[in-house]
Amino acid sequence: MTRIDDVARLAGVSTATVSRALRGLPTVSDGTRQRVLEAAARLGYTASPSASRLAGGKTRSVAVVVPRITRWFFSTVVEAAEEALHHAGYDLLLYNLGGRERTRQRLLHTTNLHKRVDALMLVATPLQAADVAMIGKLALPGITVSSGTDVPGWPSIRIDDVAAARTATGHLLALGHRRIAHICGDGADELAVSTHLDRRRGYLAALADAGVPADPRLNVEAEFTIGGGERAMTELLRREPPPTAVFAASDEMAMGAMAALRQAGLRVPQDVSVIGIDDHDLAGVVGLSTVAQPAAEQGRLAALALLRPLRDGTGHHDGADPVILPTRLVVRESTAPPPGS
Amino acid sequence: MTRIDDVARLAGVSTATVSRALRGLPTVSDGTRQRVLEAAARLGYTASPSASRLAGGKTRSVAVVVPRITRWFFSTVVEAAEEALHHAGYDLLLYNLGGRERTRQRLLHTTNLHKRVDALMLVATPLQAADVAMIGKLALPGITVSSGTDVPGWPSIRIDDVAAARTATGHLLALGHRRIAHICGDGADELAVSTHLDRRRGYLAALADAGVPADPRLNVEAEFTIGGGERAMTELLRREPPPTAVFAASDEMAMGAMAALRQAGLRVPQDVSVIGIDDHDLAGVVGLSTVAQPAAEQGRLAALALLRPLRDGTGHHDGADPVILPTRLVVRESTAPPPGS
DNA sequence: CTGAAAGCGCTTACAG
DNA sequence: CTGAAAGCGCTTACAG
């Protein structure tokens, strides 16, 4: 295990100079830097992260917290963030809450986190007041991605969930639907954050704009999963009269709804139209109409925003307004005018 | 930032004793341990990871390397591994190769990795001879998940890809199909490892067993993605006569094939049967028959196998045989007898 | 531009 | 069972 002393000896300089040269600090002459770089290369030397971290006080690591890495939105955000983080020389510690309430508490309440990472990226992570207070005490820079809990002083990246839901519902209205159901994210689902509230708000606003009265019996809560969408749709088919169209709060829920419809012997879109939000990789495969959101872009921008204060040394953000990325209606084959129109 | 000295002072013992008590070493009297734990709790103290790592020589971190976290299999493996790793108190550093050849080289060739983590989990990571040699020099314990490159001395967890492919193909043969195409993983695709070769081998073996001659024109290579399956199916529809059934090497490819068939105006399974491997979350939604493999179980077992030598201090494995997990045929609605039978 | 020395906050032999 | 002291391998003022 070659250490900094070995490089110093070979280059004929002090360890301090090796340290400076290797990190690209400006206060090293060109000739010296050359010799140090050559010596380091010859010995295959890289500084020990543990030692650098202890001495330097920076971990060059970022914690990324997601509800479930297996869902389309979260894995896409993480993939984009990972690339930006590693490109900048930062390690990415992954925390997958996995629906386990205990994990979240352990994560945020551990006094450990602030000795372990330089910054925190919370993706759709539900926070209670106590959590937010705890995060404040960590005194770490951070960013939140996706609607939901805000942390005072942290920037956030997201879409406009109300507008996206409005677009989806508006599309169904424009096709002539009047009995439009909504499969809403479950507030009891700790992974849902407040996204589901915003999307329901958009749904209700679109109905109101069109002068269509909202039927509360067409509003069903479900988990943000395929199974959740499936169960919700089964439930909705018991309503009298049943809806002619369904707006699901995510593509995964929408696909679950499509599965339930097929099992019930109903055709999409001839009998029932379905639309979601996301533009999941598989939306094209099942012909699902949706409102696309840029997941990778949210992950990339979040990582870059997080890195900025770390690199310029201020260590904190300038408290900018939330960045709102655009969404876009994608019409495929799951939406059509209502039967008999 | 409370340090170990603060705890020592409050508890009235030396820092060495605090260190021992907090880590649960046996050589501490019950009374002393009590006082130390209380002092630490009162001060909200946790040891600084950087300092522990430097002094102790262990990082309590594991690197998990996947080709693409956005794919079903990999995100499922990572989710299960994350839970096991964090449960044991280990950090998980995520490396997503993302199809970038440079990343893989940087990852493995960096002399950094062995100062950064205690162990390595390679999930379907393609390795060339030079990579394997480099890993040998890292002298880290590790494990490989999913078929593909083996590392000498490392255990591996996987399914029997040949058998799984045989099962899938056998199902189509039993239904009466004789013109069975295979959408094969692309060898040029660096993410494919050798999984695709094993699956093709199983396909060919099943045909041979049934006395059905293999038509090389029904064997198309594609990326392990939805788009890859889509393009391959489009290609296959140009064959004369076209296949009556398709075995795709993954569910994502199979779903891509289903999309291409729908776009070509063909019905599944009435015109063409489709089967995959995986049992992707969405396989049920699209009614895809498949050979299920236990992805989460592979991730969980891999993490546990990795932790074992780290905890008992030997730091290396006993070179056990590969663990082969069972697969299972799941028949849904995408497979049926050939047209006109 | 460069070096000597202190210090980062722990863990680990070594004694007792 | 416990402590004093050295040491892990860097970085950072401080001098020059």
XYZ file of C-alpha atoms in Angstrom, chain A residues 16-340:
325
model
C 2.650 18.744 1.834
C 3.785 19.500 -1.686
C 2.651 16.114 -2.916
C -0.735 16.740 -1.405
C -0.999 20.138 -3.062
C 0.276 19.001 -6.439
C -2.052 16.029 -6.624
C -5.096 18.049 -5.728
C -4.277 20.659 -8.345
C -3.798 23.536 -5.941
C -2.343 26.565 -7.710
C 0.549 27.142 -5.309
C 2.865 24.592 -6.891
C 5.428 25.304 -9.582
C 5.021 23.539 -12.889
C 8.248 21.627 -12.625
C 7.485 20.355 -9.149
C 3.985 19.354 -10.117
C 5.368 17.409 -13.050
C 7.744 15.453 -10.882
C 5.055 14.700 -8.319
C 2.588 13.513 -10.927
C 5.176 11.266 -12.462
C 6.158 9.799 -9.129
C 2.541 9.174 -8.194
C 1.848 7.533 -11.536
C 4.936 5.366 -11.291
C 3.881 4.141 -7.858
C 0.218 3.860 -8.714
C -0.611 6.125 -5.805
C -3.972 7.581 -4.858
C -4.669 9.234 -1.559
C -6.508 7.185 1.021
C -10.067 8.510 1.226
C -10.281 7.847 4.947
C -7.176 9.854 5.691
C -8.151 12.698 3.361
C -11.555 12.863 4.903
C -10.283 12.959 8.430
C -7.620 15.525 7.726
C -9.595 17.592 5.275
C -12.990 17.472 6.860
C -14.732 16.700 3.591
C -16.062 13.297 2.662
C -16.648 13.874 -1.040
C -19.712 11.710 -0.642
C -23.395 12.409 -1.094
C -26.319 10.460 0.351
C -29.192 9.883 -2.045
C -32.441 8.854 -0.387
C -35.270 7.304 -2.383
C -38.494 5.599 -1.348
C -37.988 2.594 -3.613
C -35.208 2.191 -6.122
C -37.306 -0.366 -8.000
C -39.766 2.229 -9.251
C -39.267 3.831 -12.611
C -39.080 7.420 -11.434
C -36.626 6.787 -8.633
C -34.219 4.537 -10.507
C -34.157 7.033 -13.351
C -33.402 9.928 -11.015
C -30.658 7.932 -9.290
C -29.048 6.884 -12.545
C -28.746 10.467 -13.702
C -27.562 11.687 -10.310
C -24.992 8.929 -10.102
C -23.420 9.951 -13.359
C -23.135 13.608 -12.383
C -21.844 12.795 -8.904
C -19.186 10.322 -9.974
C -18.163 12.609 -12.784
C -17.413 15.222 -10.151
C -15.488 12.707 -8.072
C -18.148 12.168 -5.426
C -19.246 8.851 -4.000
C -22.960 8.092 -3.889
C -24.325 6.396 -0.791
C -27.683 4.881 -1.584
C -30.465 4.790 0.983
C -33.580 2.959 -0.097
C -36.369 3.496 2.381
C -38.314 0.572 1.022
C -41.464 1.458 2.844
C -39.798 0.780 6.143
C -40.672 3.604 8.457
C -37.934 2.633 10.856
C -35.303 3.072 8.228
C -36.226 6.652 7.592
C -36.022 7.500 11.226
C -32.732 5.750 11.685
C -31.383 7.531 8.648
C -32.366 11.024 9.571
C -32.013 10.814 13.298
C -28.580 9.385 13.233
C -26.010 11.962 14.180
C -23.854 9.940 11.921
C -25.012 11.234 8.630
C -23.279 14.564 8.872
C -19.937 12.908 9.500
C -20.539 10.523 6.636
C -21.535 12.749 3.733
C -21.153 16.337 2.602
C -24.676 16.687 1.282
C -28.067 15.054 1.090
C -30.441 14.472 -1.807
C -33.954 13.581 -0.730
C -36.116 12.203 -3.509
C -39.820 12.244 -2.667
C -38.938 11.527 0.929
C -41.762 12.117 3.369
C -40.749 14.284 6.284
C -42.544 15.096 9.455
C -41.921 18.234 11.414
C -39.465 16.429 13.678
C -37.538 15.196 10.658
C -37.219 18.656 9.232
C -35.959 19.931 12.559
C -33.419 17.132 12.706
C -32.221 17.899 9.215
C -31.784 21.494 10.204
C -29.491 20.394 13.017
C -27.420 18.271 10.683
C -26.454 21.555 9.039
C -25.779 19.783 5.780
C -26.490 21.247 2.380
C -29.197 19.359 0.576
C -31.801 19.333 -2.125
C -35.228 17.829 -2.525
C -36.451 16.261 -5.738
C -40.087 15.799 -6.610
C -42.983 17.475 -4.933
C -43.476 16.837 -1.287
C -41.818 17.990 1.830
C -39.701 21.079 1.518
C -36.735 21.765 3.734
C -36.258 25.447 4.554
C -33.186 26.816 2.814
C -32.804 23.887 0.472
C -33.474 24.237 -3.241
C -35.909 21.832 -4.849
C -36.449 20.399 -8.293
C -39.802 19.159 -9.436
C -42.593 19.335 -11.917
C -45.819 21.226 -11.445
C -47.988 18.356 -10.274
C -51.165 20.370 -10.308
C -50.606 21.408 -13.917
C -49.660 17.884 -14.998
C -52.849 16.473 -13.506
C -54.823 19.257 -15.146
C -53.339 18.374 -18.511
C -54.161 14.685 -18.115
C -57.715 15.343 -16.993
C -58.161 18.024 -19.630
C -57.235 15.543 -22.325
C -60.003 13.204 -21.187
C -62.483 16.067 -21.000
C -61.561 17.212 -24.503
C -62.331 13.719 -25.785
C -65.833 14.120 -24.407
C -65.588 12.178 -21.144
C -67.691 13.338 -18.226
C -67.480 10.407 -15.811
C -63.780 10.578 -15.110
C -62.357 8.646 -12.195
C -59.123 9.433 -10.402
C -56.812 6.852 -8.908
C -55.071 8.926 -6.334
C -51.880 8.244 -4.464
C -52.483 7.078 -0.947
C -51.748 9.586 1.776
C -51.277 6.770 4.224
C -48.583 5.414 1.966
C -45.515 6.983 3.472
C -43.911 7.055 0.043
C -46.514 9.306 -1.432
C -45.439 12.573 0.133
C -47.803 15.302 -0.991
C -47.535 14.573 -4.682
C -50.881 12.828 -4.566
C -52.585 15.873 -3.093
C -51.324 18.146 -5.845
C -52.361 15.727 -8.539
C -55.839 15.401 -7.098
C -56.074 19.159 -6.903
C -55.249 19.415 -10.611
C -57.849 16.784 -11.430
C -60.527 18.625 -9.482
C -59.542 21.963 -11.002
C -59.831 20.617 -14.536
C -63.282 19.215 -13.790
C -64.359 22.514 -12.269
C -63.064 24.453 -15.258
C -65.144 22.270 -17.535
C -68.198 22.626 -15.347
C -68.224 18.908 -14.613
C -69.227 18.122 -11.022
C -66.778 15.886 -9.198
C -68.195 12.621 -7.950
C -66.337 11.669 -4.779
C -67.152 8.038 -5.406
C -64.926 8.183 -8.486
C -61.956 9.172 -6.383
C -60.100 6.142 -5.054
C -56.880 6.059 -3.116
C -54.229 3.457 -3.780
C -50.558 2.758 -3.416
C -48.269 4.202 -6.082
C -47.753 0.746 -7.570
C -49.094 -1.568 -10.226
C -50.957 -3.570 -7.622
C -52.408 -0.393 -6.153
C -53.747 0.683 -9.529
C -55.152 -2.751 -10.137
C -57.086 -2.859 -6.875
C -58.340 0.702 -7.299
C -59.661 -0.022 -10.784
C -61.432 -3.142 -9.591
C -63.046 -0.996 -6.943
C -64.075 1.650 -9.474
C -65.771 -0.906 -11.701
C -68.293 -1.485 -8.923
C -69.528 2.122 -9.157
C -72.883 2.704 -10.808
C -72.554 3.913 -13.464
C -68.865 3.085 -13.882
C -66.438 5.711 -15.212
C -65.726 5.968 -18.930
C -62.227 7.230 -18.262
C -59.583 7.034 -15.565
C -56.763 9.362 -14.696
C -54.170 7.559 -12.563
C -51.598 9.525 -10.603
C -48.716 7.504 -12.047
C -48.057 5.292 -15.038
C -47.474 2.301 -12.825
C -50.931 2.756 -11.329
C -52.361 3.316 -14.809
C -50.851 0.072 -16.034
C -52.328 -1.719 -13.055
C -55.693 -0.233 -13.988
C -55.297 -1.492 -17.539
C -54.599 -4.975 -16.215
C -57.742 -4.873 -14.059
C -59.817 -3.705 -17.009
C -58.543 -6.498 -19.178
C -59.311 -9.036 -16.471
C -62.831 -7.622 -16.247
C -63.254 -8.166 -19.981
C -63.266 -4.463 -20.784
C -61.307 -2.972 -23.658
C -58.992 0.037 -23.501
C -59.847 2.538 -24.907
C -63.115 1.339 -26.481
C -64.824 0.798 -23.146
C -62.653 2.803 -20.797
C -59.887 5.332 -21.442
C -56.798 5.401 -19.217
C -54.135 8.047 -18.760
C -51.248 8.360 -16.290
C -48.316 10.611 -15.404
C -44.625 9.819 -15.984
C -43.951 8.386 -19.413
C -42.593 5.201 -17.937
C -40.257 3.149 -20.159
C -43.072 0.694 -20.744
C -45.807 3.229 -21.436
C -45.059 2.945 -25.139
C -45.236 -0.842 -24.994
C -48.726 -0.906 -23.550
C -49.833 2.119 -25.582
C -50.496 4.213 -22.507
C -51.309 7.898 -22.959
C -49.588 9.949 -20.304
C -48.169 13.272 -19.204
C -44.404 12.894 -19.524
C -42.114 14.214 -16.840
C -38.322 14.485 -17.245
C -37.066 12.144 -14.526
C -33.430 11.891 -15.588
C -33.227 15.638 -15.969
C -34.479 16.105 -12.442
C -31.781 13.783 -11.125
C -29.038 15.427 -13.143
C -30.013 18.973 -12.220
C -30.374 18.039 -8.592
C -26.872 16.581 -8.489
C -25.398 19.628 -10.180
C -27.220 21.989 -7.858
C -25.946 20.011 -4.897
C -22.361 20.055 -6.108
C -22.216 23.763 -6.764
C -21.996 24.975 -3.149
C -19.716 22.055 -2.263
C -17.178 23.011 -4.850
C -17.130 26.733 -4.363
C -16.631 26.101 -0.701
C -19.557 28.111 0.586
C -21.126 24.853 1.677
C -24.630 26.120 1.335
C -27.126 27.191 -1.255
C -28.349 30.631 -2.065
C -31.917 29.634 -1.393
C -33.129 29.918 -4.950
C -36.726 29.323 -5.939
C -37.758 25.777 -6.776
C -36.865 24.695 -10.293
C -40.001 23.569 -12.093
C -39.419 21.382 -15.134
C -41.956 21.161 -17.941
C -44.299 18.238 -18.600
C -45.795 17.207 -21.913
C -48.933 15.372 -22.992
C -48.163 12.148 -24.878
C -51.225 10.683 -26.569
C -51.020 6.979 -27.362
C -53.721 4.352 -27.759
C -55.230 4.158 -24.287
C -57.443 7.224 -24.660
C -60.364 7.766 -27.027
C -63.834 9.308 -26.967
C -66.293 7.632 -24.600
C -68.356 4.673 -25.852
C -71.344 5.646 -27.988
